[in-house]
PDB file of N, CA and C in Angstrom:
ATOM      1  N   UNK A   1    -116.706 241.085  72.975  1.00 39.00           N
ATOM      2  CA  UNK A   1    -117.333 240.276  71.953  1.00 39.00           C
ATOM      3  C   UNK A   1    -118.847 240.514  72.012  1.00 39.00           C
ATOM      4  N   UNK A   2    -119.551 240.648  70.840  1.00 43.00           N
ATOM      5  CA  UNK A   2    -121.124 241.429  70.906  1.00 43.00           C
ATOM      6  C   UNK A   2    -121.477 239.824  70.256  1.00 43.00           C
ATOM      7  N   UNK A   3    -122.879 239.429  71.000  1.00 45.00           N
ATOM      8  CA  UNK A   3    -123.313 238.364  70.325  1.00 45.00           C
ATOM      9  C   UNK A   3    -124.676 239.126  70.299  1.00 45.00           C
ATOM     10  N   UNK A   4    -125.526 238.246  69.438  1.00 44.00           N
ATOM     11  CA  UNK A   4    -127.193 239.076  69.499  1.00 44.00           C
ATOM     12  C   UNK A   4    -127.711 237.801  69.024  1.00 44.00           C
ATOM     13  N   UNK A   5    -128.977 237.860  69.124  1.00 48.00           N
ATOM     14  CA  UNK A   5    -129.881 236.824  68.815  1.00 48.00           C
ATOM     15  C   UNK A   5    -131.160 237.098  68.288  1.00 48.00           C
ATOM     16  N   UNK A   6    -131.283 236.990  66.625  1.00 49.00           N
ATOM     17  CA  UNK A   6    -131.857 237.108  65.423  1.00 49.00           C
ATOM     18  C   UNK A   6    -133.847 237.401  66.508  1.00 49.00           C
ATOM     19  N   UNK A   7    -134.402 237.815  65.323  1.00 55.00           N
ATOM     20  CA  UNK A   7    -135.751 237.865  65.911  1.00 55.00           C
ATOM     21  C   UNK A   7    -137.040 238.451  66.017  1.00 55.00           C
ATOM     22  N   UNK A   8    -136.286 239.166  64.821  1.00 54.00           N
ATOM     23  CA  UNK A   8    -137.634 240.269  64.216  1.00 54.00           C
ATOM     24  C   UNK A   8    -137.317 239.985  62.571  1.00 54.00           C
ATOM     25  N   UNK A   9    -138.432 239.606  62.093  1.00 55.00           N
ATOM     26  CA  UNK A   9    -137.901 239.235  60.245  1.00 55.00           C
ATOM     27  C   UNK A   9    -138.360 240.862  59.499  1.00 55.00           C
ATOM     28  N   UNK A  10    -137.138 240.570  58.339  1.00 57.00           N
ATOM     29  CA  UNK A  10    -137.621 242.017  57.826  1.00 57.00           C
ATOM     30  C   UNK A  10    -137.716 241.509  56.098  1.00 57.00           C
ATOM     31  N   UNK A  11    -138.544 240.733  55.461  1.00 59.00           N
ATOM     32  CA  UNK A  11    -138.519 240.561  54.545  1.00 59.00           C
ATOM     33  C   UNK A  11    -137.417 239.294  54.441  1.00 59.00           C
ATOM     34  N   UNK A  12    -136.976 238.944  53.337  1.00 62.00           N
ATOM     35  CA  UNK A  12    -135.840 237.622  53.683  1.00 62.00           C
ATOM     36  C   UNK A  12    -134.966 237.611  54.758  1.00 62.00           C
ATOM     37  N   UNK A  13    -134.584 238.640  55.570  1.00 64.00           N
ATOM     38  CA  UNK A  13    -133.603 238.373  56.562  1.00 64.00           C
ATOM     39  C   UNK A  13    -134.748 238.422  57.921  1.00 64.00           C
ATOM     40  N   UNK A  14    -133.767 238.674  58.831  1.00 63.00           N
ATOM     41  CA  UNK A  14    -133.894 238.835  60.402  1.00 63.00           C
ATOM     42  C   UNK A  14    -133.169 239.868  60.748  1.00 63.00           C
ATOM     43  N   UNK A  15    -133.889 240.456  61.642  1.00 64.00           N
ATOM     44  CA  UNK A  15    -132.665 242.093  62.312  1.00 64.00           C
ATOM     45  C   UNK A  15    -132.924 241.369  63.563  1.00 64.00           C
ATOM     46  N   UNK A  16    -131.727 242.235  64.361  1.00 64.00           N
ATOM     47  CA  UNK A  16    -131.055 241.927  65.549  1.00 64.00           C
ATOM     48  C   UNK A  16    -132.275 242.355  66.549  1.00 64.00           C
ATOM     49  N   UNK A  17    -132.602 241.463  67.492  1.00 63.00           N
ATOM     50  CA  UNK A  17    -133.780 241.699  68.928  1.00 63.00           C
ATOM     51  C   UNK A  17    -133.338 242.451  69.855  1.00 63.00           C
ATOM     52  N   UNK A  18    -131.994 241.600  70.337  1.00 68.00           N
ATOM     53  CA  UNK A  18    -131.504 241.626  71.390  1.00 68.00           C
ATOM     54  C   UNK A  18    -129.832 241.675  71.402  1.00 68.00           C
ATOM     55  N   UNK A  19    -129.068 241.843  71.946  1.00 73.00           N
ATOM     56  CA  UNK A  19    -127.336 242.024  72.000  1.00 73.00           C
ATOM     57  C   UNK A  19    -127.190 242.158  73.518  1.00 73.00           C
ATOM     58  N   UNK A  20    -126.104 241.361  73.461  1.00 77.00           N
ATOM     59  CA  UNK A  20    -125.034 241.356  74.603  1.00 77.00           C
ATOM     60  C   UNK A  20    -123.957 241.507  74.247  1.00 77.00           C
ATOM     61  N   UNK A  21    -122.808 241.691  75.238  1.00 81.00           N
ATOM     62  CA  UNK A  21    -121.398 241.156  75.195  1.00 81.00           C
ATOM     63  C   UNK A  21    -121.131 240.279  76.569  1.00 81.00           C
ATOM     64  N   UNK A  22    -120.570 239.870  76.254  1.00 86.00           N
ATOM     65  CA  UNK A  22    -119.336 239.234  77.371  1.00 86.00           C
ATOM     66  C   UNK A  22    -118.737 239.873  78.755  1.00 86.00           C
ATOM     67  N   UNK A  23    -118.998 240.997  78.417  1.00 87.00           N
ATOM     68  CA  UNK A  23    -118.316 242.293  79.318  1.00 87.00           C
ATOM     69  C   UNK A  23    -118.828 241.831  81.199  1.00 87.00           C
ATOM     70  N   UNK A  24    -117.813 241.950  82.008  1.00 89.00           N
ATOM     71  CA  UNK A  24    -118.603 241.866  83.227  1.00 89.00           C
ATOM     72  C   UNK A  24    -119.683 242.605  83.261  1.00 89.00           C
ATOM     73  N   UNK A  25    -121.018 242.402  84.197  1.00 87.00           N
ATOM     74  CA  UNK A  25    -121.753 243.107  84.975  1.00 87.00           C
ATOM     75  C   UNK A  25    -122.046 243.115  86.595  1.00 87.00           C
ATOM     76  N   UNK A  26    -122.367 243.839  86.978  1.00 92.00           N
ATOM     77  CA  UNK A  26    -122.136 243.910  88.847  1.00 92.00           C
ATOM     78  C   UNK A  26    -123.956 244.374  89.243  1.00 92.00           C
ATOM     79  N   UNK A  27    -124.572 243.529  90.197  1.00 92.00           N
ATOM     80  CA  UNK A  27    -125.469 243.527  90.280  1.00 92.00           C
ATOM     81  C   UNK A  27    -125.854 245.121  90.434  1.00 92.00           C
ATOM     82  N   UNK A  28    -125.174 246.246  90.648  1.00 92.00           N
ATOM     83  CA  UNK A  28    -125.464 247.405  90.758  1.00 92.00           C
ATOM     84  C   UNK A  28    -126.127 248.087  89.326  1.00 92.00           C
ATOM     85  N   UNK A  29    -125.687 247.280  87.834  1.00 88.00           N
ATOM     86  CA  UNK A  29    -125.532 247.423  86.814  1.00 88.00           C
ATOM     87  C   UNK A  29    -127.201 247.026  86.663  1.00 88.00           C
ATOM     88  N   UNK A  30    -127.665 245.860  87.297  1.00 90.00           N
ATOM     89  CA  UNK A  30    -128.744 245.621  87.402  1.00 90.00           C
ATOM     90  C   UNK A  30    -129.794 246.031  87.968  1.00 90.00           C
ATOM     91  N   UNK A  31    -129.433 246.762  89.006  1.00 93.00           N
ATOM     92  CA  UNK A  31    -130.422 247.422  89.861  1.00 93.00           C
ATOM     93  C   UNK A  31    -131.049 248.699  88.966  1.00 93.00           C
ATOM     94  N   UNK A  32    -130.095 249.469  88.695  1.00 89.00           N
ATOM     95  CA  UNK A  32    -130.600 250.834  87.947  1.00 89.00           C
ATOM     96  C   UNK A  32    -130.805 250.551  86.483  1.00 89.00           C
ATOM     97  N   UNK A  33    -130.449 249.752  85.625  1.00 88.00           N
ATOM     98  CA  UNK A  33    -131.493 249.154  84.816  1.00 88.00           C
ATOM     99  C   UNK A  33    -133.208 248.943  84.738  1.00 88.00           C
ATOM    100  N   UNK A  34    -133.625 247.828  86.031  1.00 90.00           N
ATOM    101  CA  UNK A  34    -134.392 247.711  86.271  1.00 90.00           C
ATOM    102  C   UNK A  34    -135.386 248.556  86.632  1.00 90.00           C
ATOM    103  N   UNK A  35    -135.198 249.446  87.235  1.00 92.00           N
ATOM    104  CA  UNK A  35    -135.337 250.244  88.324  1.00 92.00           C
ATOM    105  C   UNK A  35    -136.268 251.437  86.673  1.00 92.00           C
ATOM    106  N   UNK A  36    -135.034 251.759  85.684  1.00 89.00           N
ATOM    107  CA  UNK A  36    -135.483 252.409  84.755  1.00 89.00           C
ATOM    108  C   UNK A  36    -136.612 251.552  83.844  1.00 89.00           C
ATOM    109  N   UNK A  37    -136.419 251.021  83.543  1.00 87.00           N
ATOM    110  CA  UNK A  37    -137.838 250.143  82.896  1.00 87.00           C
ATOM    111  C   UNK A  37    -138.950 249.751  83.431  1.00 87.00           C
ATOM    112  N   UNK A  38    -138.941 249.888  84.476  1.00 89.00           N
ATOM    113  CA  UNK A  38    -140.276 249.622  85.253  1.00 89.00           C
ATOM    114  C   UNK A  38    -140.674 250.749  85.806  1.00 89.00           C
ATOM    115  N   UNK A  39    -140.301 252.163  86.144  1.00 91.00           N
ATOM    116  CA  UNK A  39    -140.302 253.306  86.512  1.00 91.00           C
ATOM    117  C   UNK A  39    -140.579 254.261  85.482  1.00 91.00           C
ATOM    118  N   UNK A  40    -139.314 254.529  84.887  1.00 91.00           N
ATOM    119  CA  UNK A  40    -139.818 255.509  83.864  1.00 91.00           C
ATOM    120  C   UNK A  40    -140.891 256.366  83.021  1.00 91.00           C
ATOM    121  N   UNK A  41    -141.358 257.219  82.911  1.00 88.00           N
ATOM    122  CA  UNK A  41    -142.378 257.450  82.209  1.00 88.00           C
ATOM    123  C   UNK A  41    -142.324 257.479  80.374  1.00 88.00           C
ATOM    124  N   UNK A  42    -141.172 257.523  80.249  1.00 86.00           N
ATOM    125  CA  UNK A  42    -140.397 257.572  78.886  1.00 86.00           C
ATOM    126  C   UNK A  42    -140.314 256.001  78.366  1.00 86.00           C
ATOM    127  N   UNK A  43    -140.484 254.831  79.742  1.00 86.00           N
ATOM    128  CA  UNK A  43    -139.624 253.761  79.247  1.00 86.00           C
ATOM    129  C   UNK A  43    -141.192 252.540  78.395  1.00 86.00           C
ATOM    130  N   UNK A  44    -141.151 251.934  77.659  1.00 81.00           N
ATOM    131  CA  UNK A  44    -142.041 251.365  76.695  1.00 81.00           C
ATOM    132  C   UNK A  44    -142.763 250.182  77.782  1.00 81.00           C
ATOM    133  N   UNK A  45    -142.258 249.834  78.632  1.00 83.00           N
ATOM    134  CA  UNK A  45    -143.159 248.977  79.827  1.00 83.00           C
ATOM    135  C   UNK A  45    -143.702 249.502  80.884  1.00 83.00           C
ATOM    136  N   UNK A  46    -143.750 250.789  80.900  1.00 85.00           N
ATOM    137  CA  UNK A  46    -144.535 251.406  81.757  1.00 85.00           C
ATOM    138  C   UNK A  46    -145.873 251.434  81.808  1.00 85.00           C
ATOM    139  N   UNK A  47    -147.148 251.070  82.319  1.00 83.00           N
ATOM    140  CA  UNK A  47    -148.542 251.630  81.794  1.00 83.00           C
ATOM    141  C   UNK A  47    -149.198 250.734  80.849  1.00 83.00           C
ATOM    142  N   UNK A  48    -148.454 249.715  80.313  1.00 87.00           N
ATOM    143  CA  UNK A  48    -149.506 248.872  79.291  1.00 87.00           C
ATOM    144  C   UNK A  48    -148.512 247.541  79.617  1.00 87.00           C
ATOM    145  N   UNK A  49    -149.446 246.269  78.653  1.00 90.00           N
ATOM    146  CA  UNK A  49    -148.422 245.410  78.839  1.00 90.00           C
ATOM    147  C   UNK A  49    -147.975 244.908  77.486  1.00 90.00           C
ATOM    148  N   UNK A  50    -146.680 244.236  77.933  1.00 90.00           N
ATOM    149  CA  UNK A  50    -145.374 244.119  76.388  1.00 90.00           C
ATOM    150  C   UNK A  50    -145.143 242.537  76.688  1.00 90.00           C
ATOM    151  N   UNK A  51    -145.396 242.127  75.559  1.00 93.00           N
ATOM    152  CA  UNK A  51    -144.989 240.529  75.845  1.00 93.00           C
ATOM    153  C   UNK A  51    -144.803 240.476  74.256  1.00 93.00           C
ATOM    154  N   UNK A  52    -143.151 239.310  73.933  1.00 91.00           N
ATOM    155  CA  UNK A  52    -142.965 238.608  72.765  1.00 91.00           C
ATOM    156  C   UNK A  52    -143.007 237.491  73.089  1.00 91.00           C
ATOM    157  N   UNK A  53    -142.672 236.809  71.556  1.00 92.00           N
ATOM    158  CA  UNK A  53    -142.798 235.485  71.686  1.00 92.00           C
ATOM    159  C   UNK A  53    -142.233 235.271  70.247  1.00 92.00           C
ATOM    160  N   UNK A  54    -140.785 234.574  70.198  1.00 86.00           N
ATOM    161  CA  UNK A  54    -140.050 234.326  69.101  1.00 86.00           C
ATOM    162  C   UNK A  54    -140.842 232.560  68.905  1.00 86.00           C
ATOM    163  N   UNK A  55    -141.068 232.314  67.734  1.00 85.00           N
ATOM    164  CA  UNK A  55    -140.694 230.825  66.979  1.00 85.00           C
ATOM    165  C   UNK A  55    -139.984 230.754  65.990  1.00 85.00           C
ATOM    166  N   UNK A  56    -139.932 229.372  65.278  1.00 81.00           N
ATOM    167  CA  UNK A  56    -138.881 229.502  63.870  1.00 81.00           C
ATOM    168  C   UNK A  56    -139.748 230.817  62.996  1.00 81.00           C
ATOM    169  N   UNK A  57    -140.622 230.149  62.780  1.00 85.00           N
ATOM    170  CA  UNK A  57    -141.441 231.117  61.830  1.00 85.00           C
ATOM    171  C   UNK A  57    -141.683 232.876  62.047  1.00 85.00           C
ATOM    172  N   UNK A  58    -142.479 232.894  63.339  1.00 89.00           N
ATOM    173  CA  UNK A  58    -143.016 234.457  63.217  1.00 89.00           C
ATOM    174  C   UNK A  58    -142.884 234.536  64.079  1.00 89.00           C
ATOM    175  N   UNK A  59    -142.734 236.086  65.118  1.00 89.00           N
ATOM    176  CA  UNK A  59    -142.396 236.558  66.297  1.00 89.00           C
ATOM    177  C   UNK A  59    -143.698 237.203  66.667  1.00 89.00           C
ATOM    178  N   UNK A  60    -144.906 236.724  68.034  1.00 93.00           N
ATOM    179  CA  UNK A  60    -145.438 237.177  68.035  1.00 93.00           C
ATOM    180  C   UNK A  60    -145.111 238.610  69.329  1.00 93.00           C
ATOM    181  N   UNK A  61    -146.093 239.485  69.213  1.00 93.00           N
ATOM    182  CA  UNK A  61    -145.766 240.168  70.003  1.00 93.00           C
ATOM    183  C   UNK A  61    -147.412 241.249  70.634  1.00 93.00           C
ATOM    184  N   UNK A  62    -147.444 241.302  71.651  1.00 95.00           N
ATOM    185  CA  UNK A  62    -148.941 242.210  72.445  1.00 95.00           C
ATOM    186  C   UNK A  62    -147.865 243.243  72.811  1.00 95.00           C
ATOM    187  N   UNK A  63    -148.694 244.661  72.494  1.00 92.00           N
ATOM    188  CA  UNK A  63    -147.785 246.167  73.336  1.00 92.00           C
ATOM    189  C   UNK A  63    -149.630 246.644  73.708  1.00 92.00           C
ATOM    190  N   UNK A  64    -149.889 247.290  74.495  1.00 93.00           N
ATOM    191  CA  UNK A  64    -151.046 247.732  75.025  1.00 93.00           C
ATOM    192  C   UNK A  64    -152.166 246.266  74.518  1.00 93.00           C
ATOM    193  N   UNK A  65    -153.011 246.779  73.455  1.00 95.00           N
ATOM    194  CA  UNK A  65    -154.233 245.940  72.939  1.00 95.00           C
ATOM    195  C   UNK A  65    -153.670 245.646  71.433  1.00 95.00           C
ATOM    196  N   UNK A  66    -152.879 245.900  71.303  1.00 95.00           N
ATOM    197  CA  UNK A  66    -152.398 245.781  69.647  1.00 95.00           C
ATOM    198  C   UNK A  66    -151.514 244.152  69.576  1.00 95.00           C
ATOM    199  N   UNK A  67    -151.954 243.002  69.283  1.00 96.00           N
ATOM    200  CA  UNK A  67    -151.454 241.624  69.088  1.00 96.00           C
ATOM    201  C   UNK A  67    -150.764 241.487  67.599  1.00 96.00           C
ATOM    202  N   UNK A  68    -149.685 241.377  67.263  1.00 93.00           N
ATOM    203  CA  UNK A  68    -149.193 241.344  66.066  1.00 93.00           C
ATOM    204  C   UNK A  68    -148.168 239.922  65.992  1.00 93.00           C
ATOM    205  N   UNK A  69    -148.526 239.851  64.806  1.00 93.00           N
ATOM    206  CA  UNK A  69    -147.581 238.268  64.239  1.00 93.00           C
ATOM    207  C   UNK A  69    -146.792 238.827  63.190  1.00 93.00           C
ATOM    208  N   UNK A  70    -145.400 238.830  63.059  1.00 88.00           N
ATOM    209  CA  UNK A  70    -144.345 239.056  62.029  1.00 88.00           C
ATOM    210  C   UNK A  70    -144.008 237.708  61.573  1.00 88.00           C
ATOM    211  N   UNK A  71    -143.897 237.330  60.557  1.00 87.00           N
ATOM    212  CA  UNK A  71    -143.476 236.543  59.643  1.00 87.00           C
ATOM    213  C   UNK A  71    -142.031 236.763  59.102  1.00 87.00           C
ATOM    214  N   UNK A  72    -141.547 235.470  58.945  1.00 80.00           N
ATOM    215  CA  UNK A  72    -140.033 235.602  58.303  1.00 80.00           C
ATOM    216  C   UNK A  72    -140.349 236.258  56.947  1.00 80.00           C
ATOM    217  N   UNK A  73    -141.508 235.940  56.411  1.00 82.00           N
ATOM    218  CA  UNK A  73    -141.665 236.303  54.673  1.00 82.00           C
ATOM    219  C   UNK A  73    -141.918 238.242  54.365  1.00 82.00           C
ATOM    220  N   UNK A  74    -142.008 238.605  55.598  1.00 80.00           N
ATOM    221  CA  UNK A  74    -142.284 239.895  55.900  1.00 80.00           C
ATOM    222  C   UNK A  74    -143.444 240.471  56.210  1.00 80.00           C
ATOM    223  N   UNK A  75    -144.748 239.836  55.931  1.00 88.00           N
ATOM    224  CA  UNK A  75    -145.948 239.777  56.048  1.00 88.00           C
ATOM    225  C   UNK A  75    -146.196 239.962  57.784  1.00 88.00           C
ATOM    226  N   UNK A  76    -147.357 240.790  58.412  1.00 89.00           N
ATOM    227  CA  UNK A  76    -147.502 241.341  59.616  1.00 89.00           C
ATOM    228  C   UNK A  76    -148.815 241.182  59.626  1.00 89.00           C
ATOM    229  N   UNK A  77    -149.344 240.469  60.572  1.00 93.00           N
ATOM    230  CA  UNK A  77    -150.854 240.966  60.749  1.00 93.00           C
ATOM    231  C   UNK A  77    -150.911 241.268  61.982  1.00 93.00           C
ATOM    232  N   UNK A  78    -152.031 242.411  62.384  1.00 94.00           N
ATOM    233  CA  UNK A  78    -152.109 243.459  63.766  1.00 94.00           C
ATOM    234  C   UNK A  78    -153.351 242.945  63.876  1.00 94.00           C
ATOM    235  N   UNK A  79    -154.031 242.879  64.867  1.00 95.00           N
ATOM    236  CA  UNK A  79    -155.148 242.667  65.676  1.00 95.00           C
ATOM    237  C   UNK A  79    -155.353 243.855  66.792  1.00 95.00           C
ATOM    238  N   UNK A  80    -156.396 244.774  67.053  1.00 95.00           N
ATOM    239  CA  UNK A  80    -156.318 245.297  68.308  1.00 95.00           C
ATOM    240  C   UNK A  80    -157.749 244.808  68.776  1.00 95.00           C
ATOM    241  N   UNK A  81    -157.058 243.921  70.252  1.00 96.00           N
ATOM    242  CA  UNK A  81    -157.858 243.277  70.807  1.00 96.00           C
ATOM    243  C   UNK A  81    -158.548 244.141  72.173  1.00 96.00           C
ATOM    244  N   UNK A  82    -159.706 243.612  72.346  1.00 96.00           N
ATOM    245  CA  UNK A  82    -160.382 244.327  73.500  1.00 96.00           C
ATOM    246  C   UNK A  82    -159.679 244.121  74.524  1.00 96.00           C
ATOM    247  N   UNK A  83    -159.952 244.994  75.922  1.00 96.00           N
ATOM    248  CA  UNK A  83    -159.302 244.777  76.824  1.00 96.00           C
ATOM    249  C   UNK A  83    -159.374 243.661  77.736  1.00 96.00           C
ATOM    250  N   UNK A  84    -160.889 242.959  77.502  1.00 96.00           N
ATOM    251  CA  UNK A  84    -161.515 241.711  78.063  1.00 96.00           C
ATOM    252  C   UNK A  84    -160.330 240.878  77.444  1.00 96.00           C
ATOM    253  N   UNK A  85    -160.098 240.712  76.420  1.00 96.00           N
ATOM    254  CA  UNK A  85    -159.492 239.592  75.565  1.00 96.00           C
ATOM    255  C   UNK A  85    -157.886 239.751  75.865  1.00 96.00           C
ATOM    256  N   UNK A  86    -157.050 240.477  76.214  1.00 97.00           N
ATOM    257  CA  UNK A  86    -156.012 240.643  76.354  1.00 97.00           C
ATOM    258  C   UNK A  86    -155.786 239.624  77.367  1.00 97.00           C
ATOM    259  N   UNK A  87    -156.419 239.219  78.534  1.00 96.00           N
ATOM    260  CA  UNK A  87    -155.516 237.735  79.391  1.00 96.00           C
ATOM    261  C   UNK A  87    -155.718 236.720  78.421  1.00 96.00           C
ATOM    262  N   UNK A  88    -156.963 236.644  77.484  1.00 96.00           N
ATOM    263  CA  UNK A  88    -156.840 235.228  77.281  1.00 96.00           C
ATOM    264  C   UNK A  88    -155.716 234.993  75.964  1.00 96.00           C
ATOM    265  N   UNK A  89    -155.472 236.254  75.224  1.00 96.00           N
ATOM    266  CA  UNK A  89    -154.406 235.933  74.191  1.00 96.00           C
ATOM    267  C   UNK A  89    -153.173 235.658  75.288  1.00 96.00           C
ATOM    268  N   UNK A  90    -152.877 236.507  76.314  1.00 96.00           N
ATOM    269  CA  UNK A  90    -151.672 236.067  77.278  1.00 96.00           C
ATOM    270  C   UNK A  90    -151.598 235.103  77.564  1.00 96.00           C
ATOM    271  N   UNK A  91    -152.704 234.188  77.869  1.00 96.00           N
ATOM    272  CA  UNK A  91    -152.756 232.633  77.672  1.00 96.00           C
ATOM    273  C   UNK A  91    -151.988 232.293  76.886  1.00 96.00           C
ATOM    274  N   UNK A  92    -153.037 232.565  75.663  1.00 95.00           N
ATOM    275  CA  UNK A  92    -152.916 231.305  74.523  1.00 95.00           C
ATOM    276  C   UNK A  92    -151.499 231.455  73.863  1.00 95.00           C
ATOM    277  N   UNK A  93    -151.474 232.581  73.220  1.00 95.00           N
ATOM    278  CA  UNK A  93    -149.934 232.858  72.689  1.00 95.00           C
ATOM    279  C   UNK A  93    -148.881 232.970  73.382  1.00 95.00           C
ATOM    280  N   UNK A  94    -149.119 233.340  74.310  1.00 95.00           N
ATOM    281  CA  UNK A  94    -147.229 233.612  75.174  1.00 95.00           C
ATOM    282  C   UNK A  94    -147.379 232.571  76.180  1.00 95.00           C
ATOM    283  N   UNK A  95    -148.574 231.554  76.867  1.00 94.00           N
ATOM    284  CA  UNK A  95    -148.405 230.932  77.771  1.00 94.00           C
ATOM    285  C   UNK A  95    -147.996 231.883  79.199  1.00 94.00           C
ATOM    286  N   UNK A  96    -148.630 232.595  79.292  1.00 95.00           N
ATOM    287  CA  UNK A  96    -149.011 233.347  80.117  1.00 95.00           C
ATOM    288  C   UNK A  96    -150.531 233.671  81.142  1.00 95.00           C
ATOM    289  N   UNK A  97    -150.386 232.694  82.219  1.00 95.00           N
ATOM    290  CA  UNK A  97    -151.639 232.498  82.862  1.00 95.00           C
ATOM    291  C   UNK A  97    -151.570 233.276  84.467  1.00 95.00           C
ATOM    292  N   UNK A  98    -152.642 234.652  83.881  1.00 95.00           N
ATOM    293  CA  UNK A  98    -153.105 235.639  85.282  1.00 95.00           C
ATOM    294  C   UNK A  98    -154.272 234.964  85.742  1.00 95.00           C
ATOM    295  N   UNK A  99    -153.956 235.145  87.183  1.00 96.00           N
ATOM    296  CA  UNK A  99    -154.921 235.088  88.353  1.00 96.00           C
ATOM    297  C   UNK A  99    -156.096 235.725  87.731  1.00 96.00           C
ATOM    298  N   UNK A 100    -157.199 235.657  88.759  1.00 96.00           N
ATOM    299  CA  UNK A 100    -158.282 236.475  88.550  1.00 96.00           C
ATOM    300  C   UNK A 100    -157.792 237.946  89.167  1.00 96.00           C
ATOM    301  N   UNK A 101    -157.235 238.186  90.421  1.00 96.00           N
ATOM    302  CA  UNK A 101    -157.397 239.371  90.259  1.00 96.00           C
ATOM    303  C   UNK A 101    -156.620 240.035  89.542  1.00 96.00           C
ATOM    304  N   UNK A 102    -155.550 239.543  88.944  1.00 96.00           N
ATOM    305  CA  UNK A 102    -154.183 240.202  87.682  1.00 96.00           C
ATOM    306  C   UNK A 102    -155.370 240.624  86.649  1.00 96.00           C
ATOM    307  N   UNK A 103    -155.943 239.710  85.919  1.00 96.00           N
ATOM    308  CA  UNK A 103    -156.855 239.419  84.952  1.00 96.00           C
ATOM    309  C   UNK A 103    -157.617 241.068  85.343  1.00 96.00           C
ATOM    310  N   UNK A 104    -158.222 241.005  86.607  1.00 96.00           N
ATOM    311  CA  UNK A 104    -159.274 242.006  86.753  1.00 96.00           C
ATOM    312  C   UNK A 104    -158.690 243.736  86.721  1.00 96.00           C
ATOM    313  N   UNK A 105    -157.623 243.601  87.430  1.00 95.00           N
ATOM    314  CA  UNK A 105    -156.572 244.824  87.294  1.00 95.00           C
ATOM    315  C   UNK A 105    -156.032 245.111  86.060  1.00 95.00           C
ATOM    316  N   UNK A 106    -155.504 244.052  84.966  1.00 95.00           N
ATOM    317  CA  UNK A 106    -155.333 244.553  83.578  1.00 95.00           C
ATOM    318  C   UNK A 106    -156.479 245.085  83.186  1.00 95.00           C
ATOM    319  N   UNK A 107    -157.562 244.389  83.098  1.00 95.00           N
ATOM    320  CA  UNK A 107    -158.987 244.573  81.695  1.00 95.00           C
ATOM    321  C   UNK A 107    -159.110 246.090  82.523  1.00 95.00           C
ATOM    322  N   UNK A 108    -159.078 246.283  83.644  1.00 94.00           N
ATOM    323  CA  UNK A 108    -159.439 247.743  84.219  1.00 94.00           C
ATOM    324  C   UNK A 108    -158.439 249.188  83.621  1.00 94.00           C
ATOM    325  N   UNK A 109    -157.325 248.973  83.839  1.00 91.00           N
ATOM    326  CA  UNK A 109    -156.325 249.391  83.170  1.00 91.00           C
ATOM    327  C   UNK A 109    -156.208 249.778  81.785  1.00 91.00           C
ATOM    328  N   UNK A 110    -156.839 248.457  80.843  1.00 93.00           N
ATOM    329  CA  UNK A 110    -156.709 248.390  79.786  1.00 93.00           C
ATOM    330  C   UNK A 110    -158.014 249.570  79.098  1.00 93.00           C
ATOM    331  N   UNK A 111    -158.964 249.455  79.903  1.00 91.00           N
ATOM    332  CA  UNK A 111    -160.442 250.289  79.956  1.00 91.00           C
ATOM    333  C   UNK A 111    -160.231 251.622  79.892  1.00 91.00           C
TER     334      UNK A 111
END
């Protein structure tokens, strides 16, 4: 059984975010998953940082310095924010609060 949970708007609808099934998994299933998304050089969380954030309305979302808000109505606005500014949107929008030295290791990174 495939369930998914709505979360990116594409004009009047919503396309699919995310999917599961029901199907067992065995923590081994988890290990090399993980292992690929945080490793990879191919994989989209490698090297920058990725944070969403679903509400009723709009899904926000940060990938490197690029802050974007999707709207159910289809409407998108992009922001590319400095690298200074990237903890404090992690704040404000995702509720996401770095240390100082997290803080100091991103903006460096981000540089």
């Amino acid at each position: 059984m495939l369930r998914s949970a709505r979360g990116v708007p594409a004009g009047d609808d919503w396309l699919d975010l995310h999917a599961f099934t029901l199907d067992p998994r065995y923590p081994a299933d988890y290990v090399v998953i993980n292992h690929y998304i945080s490793t990879h050089p191919n994989s989209p969380f490698v090297g920058r940082p990725v944070a969403r954030r679903p509400d009723a309305e709009v899904l926000y979302g940060l990938t490197g310095t690029a802050l974007t808000a999707r709207r159910a109505d289809g409407t998108v606005e992009e922001r590319l924010l400095e690298p200074a500014e990237v903890p404090k949107a992690l704040d404000e929008v995702f509720g996401i609060r770095l240390g100082p030295a997290d803080t100091a290791a991103l903006v460096t990174r981000l540089t």
